[in-house]
mmCIF file of C-alpha atoms in Angstrom:
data_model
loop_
_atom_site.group_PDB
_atom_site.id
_atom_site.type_symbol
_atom_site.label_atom_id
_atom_site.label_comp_id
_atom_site.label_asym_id
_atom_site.label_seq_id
_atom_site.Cartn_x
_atom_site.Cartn_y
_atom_site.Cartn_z
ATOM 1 C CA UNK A 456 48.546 66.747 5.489
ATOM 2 C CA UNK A 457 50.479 63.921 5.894
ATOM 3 C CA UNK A 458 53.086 62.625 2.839
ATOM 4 C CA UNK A 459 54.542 59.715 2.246
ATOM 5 C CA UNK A 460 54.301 56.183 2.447
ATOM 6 C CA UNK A 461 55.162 55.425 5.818
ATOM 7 C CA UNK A 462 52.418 56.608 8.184
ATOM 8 C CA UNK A 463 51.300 55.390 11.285
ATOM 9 C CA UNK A 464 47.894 57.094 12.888
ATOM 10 C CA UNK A 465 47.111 56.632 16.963
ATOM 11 C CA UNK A 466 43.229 56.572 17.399
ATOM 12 C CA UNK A 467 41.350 55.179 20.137
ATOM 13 C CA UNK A 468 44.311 53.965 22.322
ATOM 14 C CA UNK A 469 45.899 51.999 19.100
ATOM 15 C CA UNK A 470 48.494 52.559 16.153
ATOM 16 C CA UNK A 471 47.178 52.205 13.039
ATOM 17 C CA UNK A 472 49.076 51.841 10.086
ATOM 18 C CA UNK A 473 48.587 54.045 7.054
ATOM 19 C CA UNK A 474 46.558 56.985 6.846
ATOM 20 C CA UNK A 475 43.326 56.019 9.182
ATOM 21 C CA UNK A 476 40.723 58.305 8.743
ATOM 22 C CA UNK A 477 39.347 59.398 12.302
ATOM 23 C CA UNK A 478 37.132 62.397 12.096
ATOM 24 C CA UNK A 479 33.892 62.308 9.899
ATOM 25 C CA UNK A 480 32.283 65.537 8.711
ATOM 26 C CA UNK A 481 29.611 66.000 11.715
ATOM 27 C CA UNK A 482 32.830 65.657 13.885
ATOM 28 C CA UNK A 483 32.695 69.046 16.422
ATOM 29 C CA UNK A 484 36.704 69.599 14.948
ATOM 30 C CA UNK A 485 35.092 68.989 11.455
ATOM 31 C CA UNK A 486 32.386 71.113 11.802
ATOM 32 C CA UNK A 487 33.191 74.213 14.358
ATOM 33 C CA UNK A 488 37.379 73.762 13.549
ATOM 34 C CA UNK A 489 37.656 73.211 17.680
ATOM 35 C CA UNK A 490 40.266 70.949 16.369
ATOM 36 C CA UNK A 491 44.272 71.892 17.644
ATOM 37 C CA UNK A 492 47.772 70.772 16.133
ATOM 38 C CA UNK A 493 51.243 71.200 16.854
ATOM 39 C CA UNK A 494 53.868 69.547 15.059
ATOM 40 C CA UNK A 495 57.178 67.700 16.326
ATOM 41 C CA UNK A 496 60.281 66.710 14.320
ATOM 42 C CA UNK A 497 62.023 63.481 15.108
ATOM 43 C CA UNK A 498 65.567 62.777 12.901
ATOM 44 C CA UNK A 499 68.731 60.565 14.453
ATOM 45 C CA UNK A 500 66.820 58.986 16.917
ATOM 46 C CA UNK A 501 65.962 62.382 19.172
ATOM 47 C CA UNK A 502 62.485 64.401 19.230
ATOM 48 C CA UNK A 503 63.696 67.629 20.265
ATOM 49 C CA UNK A 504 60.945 69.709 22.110
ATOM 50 C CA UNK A 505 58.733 67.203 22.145
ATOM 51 C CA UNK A 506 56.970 67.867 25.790
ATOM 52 C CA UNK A 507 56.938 70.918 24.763
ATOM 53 C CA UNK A 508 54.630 70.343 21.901
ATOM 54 C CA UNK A 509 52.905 67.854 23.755
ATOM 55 C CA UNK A 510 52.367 70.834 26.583
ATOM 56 C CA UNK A 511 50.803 73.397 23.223
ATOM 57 C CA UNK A 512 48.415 70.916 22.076
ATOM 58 C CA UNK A 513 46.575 70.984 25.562
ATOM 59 C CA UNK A 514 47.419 74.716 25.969
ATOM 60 C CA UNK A 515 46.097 74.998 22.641
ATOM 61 C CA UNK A 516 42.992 72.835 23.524
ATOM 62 C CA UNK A 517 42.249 74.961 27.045
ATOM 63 C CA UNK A 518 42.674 78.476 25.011
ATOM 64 C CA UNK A 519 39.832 76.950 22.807
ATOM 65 C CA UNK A 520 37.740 75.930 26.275
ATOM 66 C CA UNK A 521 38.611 72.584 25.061
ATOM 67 C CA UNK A 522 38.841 69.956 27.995
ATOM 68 C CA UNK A 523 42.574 67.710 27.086
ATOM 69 C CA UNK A 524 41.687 64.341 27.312
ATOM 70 C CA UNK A 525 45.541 63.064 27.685
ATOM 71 C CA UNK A 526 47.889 64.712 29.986
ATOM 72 C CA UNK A 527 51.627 65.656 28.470
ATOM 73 C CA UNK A 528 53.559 63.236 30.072
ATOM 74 C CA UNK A 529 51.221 60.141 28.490
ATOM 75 C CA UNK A 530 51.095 61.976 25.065
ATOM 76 C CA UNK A 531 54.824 62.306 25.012
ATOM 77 C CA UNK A 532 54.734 58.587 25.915
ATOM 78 C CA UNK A 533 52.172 57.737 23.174
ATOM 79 C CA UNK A 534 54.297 59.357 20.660
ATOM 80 C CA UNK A 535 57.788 57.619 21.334
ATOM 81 C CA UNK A 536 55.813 54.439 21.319
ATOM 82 C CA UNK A 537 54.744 54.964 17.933
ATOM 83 C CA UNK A 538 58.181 56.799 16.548
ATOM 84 C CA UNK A 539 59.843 53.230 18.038
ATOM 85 C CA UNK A 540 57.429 51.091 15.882
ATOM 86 C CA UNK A 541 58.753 52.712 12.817
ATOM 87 C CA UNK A 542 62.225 51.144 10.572
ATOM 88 C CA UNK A 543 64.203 53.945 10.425
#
């Protein structure tokens, strides 16, 4: 669960800010859990790992027979884009 006031959410190709709801209750993550997470940390401007967590999602996702949808490389991408939109 996210906390805090300062959230930003990336759905359909865009950030969002605050706490966008994205998944409704007949969702197949909802509904079967076929859903997969990994967090990354991010403090004085460096995201250590992050391809690497990046690389478990979609690891994650194929162990579940889950086709990724976004390679590493553009979800690392995605992410600094949005961790650069934020006032630290």
């Amino acid at each position: 669960m996210a906390t805090g006031t300062n959230i930003r959410t990336y759905f359909n190709g865009t950030w969002h800010d605050g706490d966008v709801p994205i998944m409704s209750a007949a969702d197949h993550g909802a509904w079967l859990g076929s859903g997969v997470f990994d967090g990354a940390r991010y403090f004085d401007g460096v995201a250590p790992d992050l391809a690497a967590h990046c690389a478990r999602v979609n690891a994650s996702a194929k162990a579940l027979m889950v086709t990724p949808t976004v390679s590493t490389e553009d979800m690392v991408q995605i992410a600094w884009e949005g961790l650069k939109q934020f006032a630290w």
